[in-house]
Coordinates of C-alpha atoms in Angstrom, one line a residue:
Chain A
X30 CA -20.7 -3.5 -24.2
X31 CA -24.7 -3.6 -23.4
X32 CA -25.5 -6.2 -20.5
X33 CA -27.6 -7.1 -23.2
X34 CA -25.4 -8.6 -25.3
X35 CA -24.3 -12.4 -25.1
X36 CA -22.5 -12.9 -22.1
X37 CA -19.6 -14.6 -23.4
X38 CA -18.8 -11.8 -26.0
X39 CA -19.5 -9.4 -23.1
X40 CA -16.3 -10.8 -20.7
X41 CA -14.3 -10.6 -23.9
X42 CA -15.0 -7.0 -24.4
X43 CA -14.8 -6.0 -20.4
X44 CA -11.0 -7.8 -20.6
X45 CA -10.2 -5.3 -23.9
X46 CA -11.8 -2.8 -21.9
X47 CA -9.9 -3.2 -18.6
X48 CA -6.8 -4.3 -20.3
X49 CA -6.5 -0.9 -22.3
X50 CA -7.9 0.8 -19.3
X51 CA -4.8 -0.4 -17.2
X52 CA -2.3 0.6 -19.9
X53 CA -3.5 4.1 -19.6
X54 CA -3.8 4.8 -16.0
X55 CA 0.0 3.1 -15.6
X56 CA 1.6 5.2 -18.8
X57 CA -0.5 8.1 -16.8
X58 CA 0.8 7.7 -13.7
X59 CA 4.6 5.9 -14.1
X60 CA 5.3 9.3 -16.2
X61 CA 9.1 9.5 -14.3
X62 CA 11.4 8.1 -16.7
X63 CA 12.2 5.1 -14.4
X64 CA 13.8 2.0 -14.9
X65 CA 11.1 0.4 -12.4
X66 CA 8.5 1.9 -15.3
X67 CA 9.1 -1.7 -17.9
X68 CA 9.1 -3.3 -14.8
X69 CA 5.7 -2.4 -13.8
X70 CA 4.4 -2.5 -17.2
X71 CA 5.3 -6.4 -17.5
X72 CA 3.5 -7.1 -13.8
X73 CA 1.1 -5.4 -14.8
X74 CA -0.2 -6.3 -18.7
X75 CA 0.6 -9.5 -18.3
X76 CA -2.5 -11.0 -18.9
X77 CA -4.5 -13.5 -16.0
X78 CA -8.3 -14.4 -15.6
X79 CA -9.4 -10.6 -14.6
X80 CA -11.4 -12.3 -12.5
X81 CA -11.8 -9.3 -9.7
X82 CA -12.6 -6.2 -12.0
X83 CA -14.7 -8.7 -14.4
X84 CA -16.9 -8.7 -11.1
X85 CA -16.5 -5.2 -10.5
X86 CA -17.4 -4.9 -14.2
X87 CA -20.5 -7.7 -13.7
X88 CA -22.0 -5.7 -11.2
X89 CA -21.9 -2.6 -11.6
X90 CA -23.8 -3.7 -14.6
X91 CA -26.5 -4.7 -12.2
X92 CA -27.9 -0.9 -13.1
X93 CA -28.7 -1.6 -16.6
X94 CA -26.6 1.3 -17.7
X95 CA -23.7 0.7 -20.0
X96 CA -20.0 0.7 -18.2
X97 CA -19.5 3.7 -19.9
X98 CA -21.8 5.9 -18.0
X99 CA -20.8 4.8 -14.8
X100 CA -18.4 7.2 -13.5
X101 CA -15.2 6.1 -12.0
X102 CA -15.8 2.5 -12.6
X103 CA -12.7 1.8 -14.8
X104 CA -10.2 3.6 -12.6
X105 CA -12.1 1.2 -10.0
X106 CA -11.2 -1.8 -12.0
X107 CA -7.8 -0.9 -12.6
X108 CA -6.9 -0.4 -8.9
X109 CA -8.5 -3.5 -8.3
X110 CA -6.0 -5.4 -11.0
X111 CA -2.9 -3.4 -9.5
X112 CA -3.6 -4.6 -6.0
X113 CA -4.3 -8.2 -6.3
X114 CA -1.0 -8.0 -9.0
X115 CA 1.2 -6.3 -6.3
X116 CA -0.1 -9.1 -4.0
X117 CA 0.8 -12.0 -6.7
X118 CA 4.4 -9.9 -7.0
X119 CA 5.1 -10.2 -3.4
X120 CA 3.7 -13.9 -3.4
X121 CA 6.4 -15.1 -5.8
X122 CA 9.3 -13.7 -4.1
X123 CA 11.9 -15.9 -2.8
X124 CA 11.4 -15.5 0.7
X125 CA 7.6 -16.5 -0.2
X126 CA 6.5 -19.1 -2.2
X127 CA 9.8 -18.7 -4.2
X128 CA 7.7 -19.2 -8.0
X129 CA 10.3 -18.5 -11.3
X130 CA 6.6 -18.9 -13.1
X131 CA 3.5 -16.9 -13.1
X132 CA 0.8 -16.3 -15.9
X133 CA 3.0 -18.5 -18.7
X134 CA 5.9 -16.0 -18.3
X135 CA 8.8 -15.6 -15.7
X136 CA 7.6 -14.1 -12.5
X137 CA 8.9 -10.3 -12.1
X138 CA 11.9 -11.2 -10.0
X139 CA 13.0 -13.8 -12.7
X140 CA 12.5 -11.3 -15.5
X141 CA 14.5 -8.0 -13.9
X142 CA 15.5 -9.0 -10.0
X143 CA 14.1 -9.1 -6.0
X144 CA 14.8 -5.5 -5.6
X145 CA 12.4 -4.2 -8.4
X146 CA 9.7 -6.7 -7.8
X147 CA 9.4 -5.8 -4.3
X148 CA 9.3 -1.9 -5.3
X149 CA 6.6 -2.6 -7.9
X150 CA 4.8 -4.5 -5.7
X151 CA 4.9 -1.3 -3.0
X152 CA 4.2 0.9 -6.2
X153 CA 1.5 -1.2 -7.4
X154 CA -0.5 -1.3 -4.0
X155 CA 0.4 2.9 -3.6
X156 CA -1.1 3.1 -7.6
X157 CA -4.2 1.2 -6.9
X158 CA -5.2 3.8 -3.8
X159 CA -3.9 6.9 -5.5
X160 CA -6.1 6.0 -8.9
X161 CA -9.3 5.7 -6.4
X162 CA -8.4 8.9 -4.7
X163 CA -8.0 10.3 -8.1
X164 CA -11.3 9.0 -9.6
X165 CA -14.5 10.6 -11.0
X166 CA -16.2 8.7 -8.1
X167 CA -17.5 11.0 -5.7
X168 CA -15.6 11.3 -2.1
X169 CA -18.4 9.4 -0.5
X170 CA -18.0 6.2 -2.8
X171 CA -14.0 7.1 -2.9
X172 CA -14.1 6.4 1.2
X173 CA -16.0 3.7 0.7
X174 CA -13.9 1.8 -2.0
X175 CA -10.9 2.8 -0.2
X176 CA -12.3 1.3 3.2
X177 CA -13.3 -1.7 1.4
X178 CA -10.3 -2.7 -0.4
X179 CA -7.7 -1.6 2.6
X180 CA -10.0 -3.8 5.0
X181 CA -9.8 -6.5 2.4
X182 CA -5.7 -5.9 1.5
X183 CA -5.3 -5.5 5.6
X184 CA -5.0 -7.8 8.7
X185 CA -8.2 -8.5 8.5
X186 CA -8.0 -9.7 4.9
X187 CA -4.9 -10.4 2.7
X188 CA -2.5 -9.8 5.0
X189 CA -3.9 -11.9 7.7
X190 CA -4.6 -15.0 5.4
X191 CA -0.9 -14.9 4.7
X192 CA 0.1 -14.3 7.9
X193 CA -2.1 -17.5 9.0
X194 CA -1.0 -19.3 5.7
X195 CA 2.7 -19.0 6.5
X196 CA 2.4 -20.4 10.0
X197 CA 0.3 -23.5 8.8
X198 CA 3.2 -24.9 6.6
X199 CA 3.7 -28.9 7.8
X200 CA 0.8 -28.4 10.0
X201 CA -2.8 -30.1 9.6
X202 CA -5.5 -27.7 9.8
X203 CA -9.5 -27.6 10.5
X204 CA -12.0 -27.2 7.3
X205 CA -13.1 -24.4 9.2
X206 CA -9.3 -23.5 9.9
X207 CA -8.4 -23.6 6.4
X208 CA -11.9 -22.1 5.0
X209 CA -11.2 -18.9 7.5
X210 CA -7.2 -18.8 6.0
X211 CA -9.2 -18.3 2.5
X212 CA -11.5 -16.0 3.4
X213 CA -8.9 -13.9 4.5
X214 CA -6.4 -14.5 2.2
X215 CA -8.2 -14.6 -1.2
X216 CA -12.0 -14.0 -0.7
X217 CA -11.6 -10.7 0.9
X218 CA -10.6 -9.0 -2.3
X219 CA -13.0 -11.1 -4.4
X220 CA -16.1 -9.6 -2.3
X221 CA -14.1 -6.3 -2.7
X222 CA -14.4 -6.2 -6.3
X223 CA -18.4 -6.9 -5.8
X224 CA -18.7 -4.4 -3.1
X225 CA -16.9 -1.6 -5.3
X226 CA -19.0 -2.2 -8.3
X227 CA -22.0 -2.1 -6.2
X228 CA -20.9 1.1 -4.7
X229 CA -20.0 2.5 -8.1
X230 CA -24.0 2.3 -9.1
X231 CA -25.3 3.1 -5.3
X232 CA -26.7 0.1 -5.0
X233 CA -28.5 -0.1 -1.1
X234 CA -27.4 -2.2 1.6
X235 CA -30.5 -4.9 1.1
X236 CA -28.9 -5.8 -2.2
X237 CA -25.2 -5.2 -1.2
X238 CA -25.7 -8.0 1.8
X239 CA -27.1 -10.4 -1.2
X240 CA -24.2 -9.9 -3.4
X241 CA -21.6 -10.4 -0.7
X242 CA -23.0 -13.8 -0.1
X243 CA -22.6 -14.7 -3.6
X244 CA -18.9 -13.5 -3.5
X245 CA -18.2 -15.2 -0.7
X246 CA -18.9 -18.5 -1.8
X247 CA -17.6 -18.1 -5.0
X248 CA -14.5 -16.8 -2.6
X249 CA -13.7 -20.0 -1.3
X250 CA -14.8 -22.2 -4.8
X251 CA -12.3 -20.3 -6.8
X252 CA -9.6 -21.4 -3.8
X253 CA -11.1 -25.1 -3.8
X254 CA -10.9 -25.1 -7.3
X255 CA -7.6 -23.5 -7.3
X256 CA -6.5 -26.4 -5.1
X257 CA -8.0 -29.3 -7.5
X258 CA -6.2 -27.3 -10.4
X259 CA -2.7 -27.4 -8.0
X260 CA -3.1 -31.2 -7.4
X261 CA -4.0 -32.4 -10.8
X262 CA -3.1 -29.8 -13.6
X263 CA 0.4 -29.2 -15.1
X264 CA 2.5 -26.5 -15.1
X265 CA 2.3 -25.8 -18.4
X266 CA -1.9 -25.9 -18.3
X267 CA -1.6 -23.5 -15.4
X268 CA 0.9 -21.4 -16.4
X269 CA 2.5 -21.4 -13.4
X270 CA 4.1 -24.0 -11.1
X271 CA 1.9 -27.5 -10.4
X272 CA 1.9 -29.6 -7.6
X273 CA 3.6 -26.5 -5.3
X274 CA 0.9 -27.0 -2.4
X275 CA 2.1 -30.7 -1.8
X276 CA 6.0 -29.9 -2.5
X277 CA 5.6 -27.2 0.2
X278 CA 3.8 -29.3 2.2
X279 CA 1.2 -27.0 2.6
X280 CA -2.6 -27.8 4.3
X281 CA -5.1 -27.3 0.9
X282 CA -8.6 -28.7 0.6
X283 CA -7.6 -31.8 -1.7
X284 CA -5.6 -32.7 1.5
X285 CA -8.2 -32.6 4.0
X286 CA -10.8 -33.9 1.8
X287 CA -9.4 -36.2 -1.2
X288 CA -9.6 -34.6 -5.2
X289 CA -13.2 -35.8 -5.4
X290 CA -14.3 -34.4 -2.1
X291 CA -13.0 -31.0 -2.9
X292 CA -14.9 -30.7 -6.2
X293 CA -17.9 -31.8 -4.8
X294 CA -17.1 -29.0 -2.6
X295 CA -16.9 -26.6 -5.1
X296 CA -19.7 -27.6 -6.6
X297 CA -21.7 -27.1 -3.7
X298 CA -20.0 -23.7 -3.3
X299 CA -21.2 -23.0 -6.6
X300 CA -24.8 -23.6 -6.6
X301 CA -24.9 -21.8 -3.1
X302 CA -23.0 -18.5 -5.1
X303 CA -25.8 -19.2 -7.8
X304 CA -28.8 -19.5 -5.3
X305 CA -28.2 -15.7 -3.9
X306 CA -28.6 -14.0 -6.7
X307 CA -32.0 -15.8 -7.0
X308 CA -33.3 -12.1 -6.3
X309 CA -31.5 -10.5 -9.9
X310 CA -33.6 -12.5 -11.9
X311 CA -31.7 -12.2 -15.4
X312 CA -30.1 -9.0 -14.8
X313 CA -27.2 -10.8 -13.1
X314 CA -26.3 -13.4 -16.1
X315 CA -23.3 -11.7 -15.9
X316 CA -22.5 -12.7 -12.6
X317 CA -23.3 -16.4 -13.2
X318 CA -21.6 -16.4 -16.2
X319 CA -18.2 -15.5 -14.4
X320 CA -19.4 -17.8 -11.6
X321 CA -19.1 -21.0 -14.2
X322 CA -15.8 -19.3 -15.1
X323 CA -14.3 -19.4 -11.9
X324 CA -15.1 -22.9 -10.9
X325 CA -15.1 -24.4 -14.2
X326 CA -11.3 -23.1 -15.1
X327 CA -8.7 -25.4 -16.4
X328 CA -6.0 -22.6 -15.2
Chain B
X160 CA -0.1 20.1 24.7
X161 CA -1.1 23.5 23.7
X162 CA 1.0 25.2 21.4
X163 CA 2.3 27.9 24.1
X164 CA 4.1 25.6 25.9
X165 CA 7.4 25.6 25.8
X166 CA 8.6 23.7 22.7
X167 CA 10.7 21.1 23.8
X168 CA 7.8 20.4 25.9
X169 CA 5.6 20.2 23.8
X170 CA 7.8 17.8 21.6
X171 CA 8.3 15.4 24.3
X172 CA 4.4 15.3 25.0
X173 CA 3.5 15.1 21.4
X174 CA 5.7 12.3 20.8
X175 CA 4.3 10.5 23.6
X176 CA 0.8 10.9 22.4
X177 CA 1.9 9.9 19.3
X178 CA 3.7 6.7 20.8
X179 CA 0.1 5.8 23.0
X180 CA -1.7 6.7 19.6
X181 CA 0.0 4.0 17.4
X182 CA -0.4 1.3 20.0
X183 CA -3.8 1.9 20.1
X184 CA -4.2 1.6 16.3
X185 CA -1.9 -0.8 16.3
X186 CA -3.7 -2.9 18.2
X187 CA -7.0 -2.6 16.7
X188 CA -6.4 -3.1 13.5
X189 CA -4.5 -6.6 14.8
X190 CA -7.2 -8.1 16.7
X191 CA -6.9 -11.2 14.6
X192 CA -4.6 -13.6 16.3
X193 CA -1.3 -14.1 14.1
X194 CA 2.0 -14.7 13.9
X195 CA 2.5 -11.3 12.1
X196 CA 1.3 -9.2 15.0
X197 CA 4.3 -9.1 17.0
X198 CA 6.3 -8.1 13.9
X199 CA 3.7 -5.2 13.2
X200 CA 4.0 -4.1 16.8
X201 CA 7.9 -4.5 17.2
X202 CA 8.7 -2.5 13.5
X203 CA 5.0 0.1 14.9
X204 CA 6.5 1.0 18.1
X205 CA 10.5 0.7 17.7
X206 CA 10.6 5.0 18.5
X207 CA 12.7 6.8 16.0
X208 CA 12.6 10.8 15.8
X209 CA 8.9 10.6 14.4
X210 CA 9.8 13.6 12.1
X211 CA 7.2 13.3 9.9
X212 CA 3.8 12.9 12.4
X213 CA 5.5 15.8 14.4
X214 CA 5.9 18.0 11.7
X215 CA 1.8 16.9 10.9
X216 CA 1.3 18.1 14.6
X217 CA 2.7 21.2 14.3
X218 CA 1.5 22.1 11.1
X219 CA -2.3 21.6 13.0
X220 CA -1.2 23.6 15.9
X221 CA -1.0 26.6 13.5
X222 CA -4.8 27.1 14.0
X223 CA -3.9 27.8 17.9
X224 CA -6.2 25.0 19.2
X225 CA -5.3 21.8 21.5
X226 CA -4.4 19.0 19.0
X227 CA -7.6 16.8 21.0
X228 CA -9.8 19.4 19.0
X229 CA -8.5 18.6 15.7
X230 CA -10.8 15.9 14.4
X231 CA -8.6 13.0 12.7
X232 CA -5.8 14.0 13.3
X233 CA -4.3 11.3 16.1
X234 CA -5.0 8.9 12.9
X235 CA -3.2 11.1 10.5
X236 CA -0.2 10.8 12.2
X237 CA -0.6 7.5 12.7
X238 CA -1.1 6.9 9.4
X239 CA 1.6 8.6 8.3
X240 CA 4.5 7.0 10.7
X241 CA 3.0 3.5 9.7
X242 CA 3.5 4.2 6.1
X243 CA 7.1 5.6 6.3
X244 CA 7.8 2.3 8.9
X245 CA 6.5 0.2 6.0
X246 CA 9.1 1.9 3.7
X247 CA 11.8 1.5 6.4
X248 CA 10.8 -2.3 6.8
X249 CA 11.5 -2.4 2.7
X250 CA 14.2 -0.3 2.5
X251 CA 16.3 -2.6 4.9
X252 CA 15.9 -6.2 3.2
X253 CA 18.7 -8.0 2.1
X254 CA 17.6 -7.4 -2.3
X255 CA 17.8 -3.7 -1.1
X256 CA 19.8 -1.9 1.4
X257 CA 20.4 -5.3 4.0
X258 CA 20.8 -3.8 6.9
X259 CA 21.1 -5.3 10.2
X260 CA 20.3 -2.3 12.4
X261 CA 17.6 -0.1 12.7
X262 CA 17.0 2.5 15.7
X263 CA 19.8 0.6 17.6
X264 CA 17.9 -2.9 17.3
X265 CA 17.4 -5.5 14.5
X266 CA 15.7 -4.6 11.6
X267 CA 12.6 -6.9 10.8
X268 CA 13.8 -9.4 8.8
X269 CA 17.1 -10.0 11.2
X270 CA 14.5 -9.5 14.6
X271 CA 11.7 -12.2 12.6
X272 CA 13.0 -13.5 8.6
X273 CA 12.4 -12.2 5.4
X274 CA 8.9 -13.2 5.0
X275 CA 7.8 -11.5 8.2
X276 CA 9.2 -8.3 6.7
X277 CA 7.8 -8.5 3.3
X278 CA 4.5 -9.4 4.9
X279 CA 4.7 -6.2 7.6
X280 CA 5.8 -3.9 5.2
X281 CA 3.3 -4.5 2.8
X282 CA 0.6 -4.7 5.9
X283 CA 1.4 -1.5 6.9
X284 CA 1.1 0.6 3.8
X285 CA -2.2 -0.6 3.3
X286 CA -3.1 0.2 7.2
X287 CA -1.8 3.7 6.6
X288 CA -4.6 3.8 4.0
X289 CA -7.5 2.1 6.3
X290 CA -6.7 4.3 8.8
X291 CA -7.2 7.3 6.8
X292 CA -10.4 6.1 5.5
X293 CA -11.7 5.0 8.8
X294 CA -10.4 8.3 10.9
X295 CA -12.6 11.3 12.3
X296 CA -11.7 13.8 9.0
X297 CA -14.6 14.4 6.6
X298 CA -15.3 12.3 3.4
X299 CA -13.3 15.2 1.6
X300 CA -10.6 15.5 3.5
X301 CA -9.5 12.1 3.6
X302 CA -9.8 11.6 0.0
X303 CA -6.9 15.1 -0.2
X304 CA -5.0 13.0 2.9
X305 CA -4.7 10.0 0.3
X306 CA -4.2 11.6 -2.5
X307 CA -1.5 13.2 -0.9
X308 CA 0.1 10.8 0.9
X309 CA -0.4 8.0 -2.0
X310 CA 1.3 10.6 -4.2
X311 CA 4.4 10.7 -2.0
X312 CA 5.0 6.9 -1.7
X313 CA 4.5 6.4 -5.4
X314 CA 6.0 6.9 -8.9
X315 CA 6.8 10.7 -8.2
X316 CA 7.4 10.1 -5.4
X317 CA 9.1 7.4 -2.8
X318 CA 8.9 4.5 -5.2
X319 CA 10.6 6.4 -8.4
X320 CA 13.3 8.1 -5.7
X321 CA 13.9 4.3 -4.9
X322 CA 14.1 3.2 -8.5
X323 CA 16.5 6.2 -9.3
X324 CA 18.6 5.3 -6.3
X325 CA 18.8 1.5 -7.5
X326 CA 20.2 2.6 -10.7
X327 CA 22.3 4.9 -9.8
X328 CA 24.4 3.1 -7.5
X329 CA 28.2 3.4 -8.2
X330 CA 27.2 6.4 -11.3
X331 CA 28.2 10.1 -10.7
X332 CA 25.2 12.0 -10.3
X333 CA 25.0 16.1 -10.8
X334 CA 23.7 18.2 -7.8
X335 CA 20.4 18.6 -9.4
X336 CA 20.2 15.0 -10.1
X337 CA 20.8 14.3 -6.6
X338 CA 18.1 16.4 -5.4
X339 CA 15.4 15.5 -7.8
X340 CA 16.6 11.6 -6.3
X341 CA 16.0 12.8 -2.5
X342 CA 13.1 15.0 -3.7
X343 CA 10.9 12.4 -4.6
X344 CA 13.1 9.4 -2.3
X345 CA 12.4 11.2 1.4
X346 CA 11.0 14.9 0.6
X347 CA 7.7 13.9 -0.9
X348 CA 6.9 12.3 2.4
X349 CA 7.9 15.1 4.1
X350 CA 6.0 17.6 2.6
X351 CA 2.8 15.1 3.2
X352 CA 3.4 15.4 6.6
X353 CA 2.7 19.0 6.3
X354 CA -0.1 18.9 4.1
X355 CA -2.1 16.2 6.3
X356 CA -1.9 18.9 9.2
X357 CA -2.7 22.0 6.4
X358 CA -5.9 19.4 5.2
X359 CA -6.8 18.8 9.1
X360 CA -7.2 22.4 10.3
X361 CA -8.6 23.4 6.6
X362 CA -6.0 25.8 5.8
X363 CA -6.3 27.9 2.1
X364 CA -4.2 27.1 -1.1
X365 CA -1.7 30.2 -0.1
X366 CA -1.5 29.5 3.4
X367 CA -0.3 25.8 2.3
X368 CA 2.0 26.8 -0.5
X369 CA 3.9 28.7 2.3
X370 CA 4.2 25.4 4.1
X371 CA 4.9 23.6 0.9
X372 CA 8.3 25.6 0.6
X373 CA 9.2 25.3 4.1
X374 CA 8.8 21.4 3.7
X375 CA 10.3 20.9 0.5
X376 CA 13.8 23.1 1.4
X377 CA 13.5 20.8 5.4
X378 CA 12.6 17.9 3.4
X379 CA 16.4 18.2 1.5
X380 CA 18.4 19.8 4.5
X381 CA 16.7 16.1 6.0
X382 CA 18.5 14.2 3.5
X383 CA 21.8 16.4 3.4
X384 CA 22.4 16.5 7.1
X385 CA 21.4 12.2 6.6
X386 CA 24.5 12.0 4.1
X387 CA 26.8 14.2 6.8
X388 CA 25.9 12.1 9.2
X389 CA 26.4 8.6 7.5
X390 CA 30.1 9.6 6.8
X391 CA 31.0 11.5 9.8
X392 CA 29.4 9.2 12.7
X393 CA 29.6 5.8 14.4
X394 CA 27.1 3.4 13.9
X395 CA 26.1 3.5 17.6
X396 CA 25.3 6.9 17.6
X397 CA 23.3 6.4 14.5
X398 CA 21.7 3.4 15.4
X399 CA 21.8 2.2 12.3
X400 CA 25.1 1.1 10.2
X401 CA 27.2 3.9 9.5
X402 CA 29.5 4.5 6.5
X403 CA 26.9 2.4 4.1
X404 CA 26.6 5.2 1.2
X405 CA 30.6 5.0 0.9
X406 CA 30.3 1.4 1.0
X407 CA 27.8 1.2 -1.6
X408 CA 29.2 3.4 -3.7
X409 CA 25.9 5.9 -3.2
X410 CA 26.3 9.4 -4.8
X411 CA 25.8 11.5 -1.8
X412 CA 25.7 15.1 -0.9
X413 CA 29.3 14.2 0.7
X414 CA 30.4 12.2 -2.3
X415 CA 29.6 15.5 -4.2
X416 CA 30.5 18.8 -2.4
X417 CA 32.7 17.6 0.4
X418 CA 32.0 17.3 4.0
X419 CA 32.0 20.8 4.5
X420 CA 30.4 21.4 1.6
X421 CA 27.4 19.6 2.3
X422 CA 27.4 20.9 5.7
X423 CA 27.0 24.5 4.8
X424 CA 24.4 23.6 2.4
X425 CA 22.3 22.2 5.1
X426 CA 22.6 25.8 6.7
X427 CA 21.8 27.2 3.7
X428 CA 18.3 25.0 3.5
X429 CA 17.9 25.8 7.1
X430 CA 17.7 29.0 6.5
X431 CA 15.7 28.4 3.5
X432 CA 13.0 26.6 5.3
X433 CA 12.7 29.2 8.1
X434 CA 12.7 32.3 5.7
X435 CA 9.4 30.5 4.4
X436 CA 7.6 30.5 7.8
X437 CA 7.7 34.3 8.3
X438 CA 4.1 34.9 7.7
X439 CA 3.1 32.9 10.7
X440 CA 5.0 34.7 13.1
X441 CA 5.1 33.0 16.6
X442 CA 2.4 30.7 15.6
X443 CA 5.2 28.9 13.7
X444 CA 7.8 28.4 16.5
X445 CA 7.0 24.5 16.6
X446 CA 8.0 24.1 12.9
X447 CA 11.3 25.9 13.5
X448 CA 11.7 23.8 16.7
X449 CA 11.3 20.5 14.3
X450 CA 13.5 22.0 11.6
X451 CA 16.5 23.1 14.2
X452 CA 16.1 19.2 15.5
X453 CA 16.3 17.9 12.0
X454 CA 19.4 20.0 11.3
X455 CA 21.0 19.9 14.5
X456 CA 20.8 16.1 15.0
X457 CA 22.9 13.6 15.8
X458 CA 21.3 10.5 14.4

């Protein structure tokens, strides 16, 4: 688990690692006998790119230490996981974007019904700040994390994108109209998960300010690329519903600026997420390698 | 606003400086223009008997000082009333209780739709948390107010006293079944509410556990006097729909031990609740005023 070793056999392990690390902080804390407890157990194990606490993971091991010996930084991850999954919960809902598919399997209100998907969505989002609280960070980094990922979850984040998002339906927006929905709405929490491993391993504000700029265009490439996978992937590849952005008639970037525009896009996006870390030298291989990840996904 | 006033004095002004305290959050956490704003301010400010961030006010005015001169604790409250609005917001969709009426208006989804509601709820758990994070209290004590109050909205607490309620609709239920359900459904919350004010004036371990027992035995005369009042009112007095548990088929307290019953067993946690306050002498008479309101009350 060594930065050191080869990158690609280092996000395999980090995805064992935060995939057992989850199952043990939900068994730990979903200890009521509970019929919500399988319930959160499927939304919650069922797999996805790990994208967020891989960064989290990636740059915390910015410090050269192994993940190991940097305290709190699993029950970091986890949180993380739990609140982007209790967002994805509450996206599928009916009264949402109304999806019966999500990660290759039914979505949570397929599988049991509306009522338990919308409480493990509220229990998921509770989980993720209670496991922070309840860290081996100290309070300082706690407050921090906790100010960083409810300012990303928030109005000013999340919330707001989806807010924005919902209004826009039918309606032709701005590139810089749509690029601000996406910032909100899913790059907030992607700079999150940077800013919390950085926090994890003190890094100072210099070095915080050149990480966030990577995360934020790698932000908005993973939506651009999430866009081009929308308009020219099948369900099946995706694992969850194709072509819905079109269907719900619903402003992306491959309708504002044509498939190939919006890869070149992304491509730009990427070398610009690539350029800012000029400063880590090879230290943050890491980092590119999830970079490539992100925009060079097939799902 | 200091504690020797008279009581009902001092309720009335401490609600209203709760009222002017949420707006003022309210509104500065939505500064981004959206659709969702006008939901967040009509579920925010839509009164109610603001138990909770009135029981967190008296518990601070234990320490005999003006509430101005308790650092944080304006946001506490705050905090607290968003996140038990969120759970109201929730509670109230059609996949859970769908209701129509809350505190003699609409509730969310009938006042805005479904999505609004999903989206305001879930906004304004993650607020309560920014809020906390971002208020006057030390690093320490706002890592106890969320562990705290994230421990009473989740698994052992609001969201496993949900899940429990789900399944037991239309079951018989024993007494101490029922009040494990209401223990962890609405009492959790309201023991928070005391601990926030215990955490903001630094009170000891004993000096809380007092309060703990007061809260916990309030916390179920809360719920008992909710089940009286569901079978024995109108819904305009309520100002919400009366007659639902019965409807539902609920278990209830009434459903259980009789009207009478369950009336005498509120006196009985009355007097529970106030026995526990007897070290504090006078300094206590606010709690008792907020317990005799909770009791005593009409909706």
């Amino acid at each position: 688990m060594k930065p050191g070793d080869s990158t690609s056999v280092w996000l395999q392990r980090s995805t064992e690692r935060l995939d057992q690390a989850i199952l043990r902080y939900v068994d730990e804390q979903v200890s009521v006998a509970s019929g919500l407890k399988s319930a959160i157990h499927y939304a919650a194990t069922g797999g996805g790119k790990r994208v967020r606490p891989l960064l989290t993971y990636a740059t915390a091991s910015l410090a050269g230490k192994e993940l190991d010996q940097v305290a709190g930084l699993d029950a970091c991850a986890v949180a993380l996981e739990l609140f982007h999954t209790y967002s994805l919960v509450h996206d599928d809902l009916p009264c949402m974007d109304n999806d019966d598919l999500r990660r290759g399997r039914p979505t949570v209100h397929k599988a049991f019904d509306e009522a338990s998907a919308l409480l493990v969505g509220d229990a998921l989002q509770t989980m993720a700040f209670q496991l922070i609280a309840q860290s081996a960070l100290n309070d300082a980094q706690k407050v921090q994390v906790i100010t960083s990922l409810s300012t990303a979850g928030g109005m000013a984040g999340m919330a707001g994108g989806q807010a924005i998002d919902l209004a826009s339906v039918g309606k032709q927006l701005t590139q810089n109209e749509l690029e601000q929905m996406h910032r909100l709405k899913t790059g907030a929490l992607l700079r999150t998960a940077v800013q919390i491993g950085a926090i994890a391993i003190h890094l100072n504000d210099q070095e915080k300010k050149s990480l966030d700029v990577f995360a934020s265009a790698l932000g908005l490439a993973f939506q651009v690329v999430d866009d081009v996978l929308d308009a020219s992937s099948d369900s099946q590849t995706l694992g969850k519903t194709a072509g819905k952005d079109a269907a719900a008639n619903k402003p992306t970037f491959v309708s504002l600026m044509g498939l190939d525009g919006a890869r070149e896009f992304a491509r730009q996006l990427h070398q610009e997420a690539l350029d800012s870390l000029s400063i880590w030298g090879d230290n943050a291989d890491l980092l590119r390698a999830i970079a490539s990840k992100v925009v060079n996904r097939e799902n």
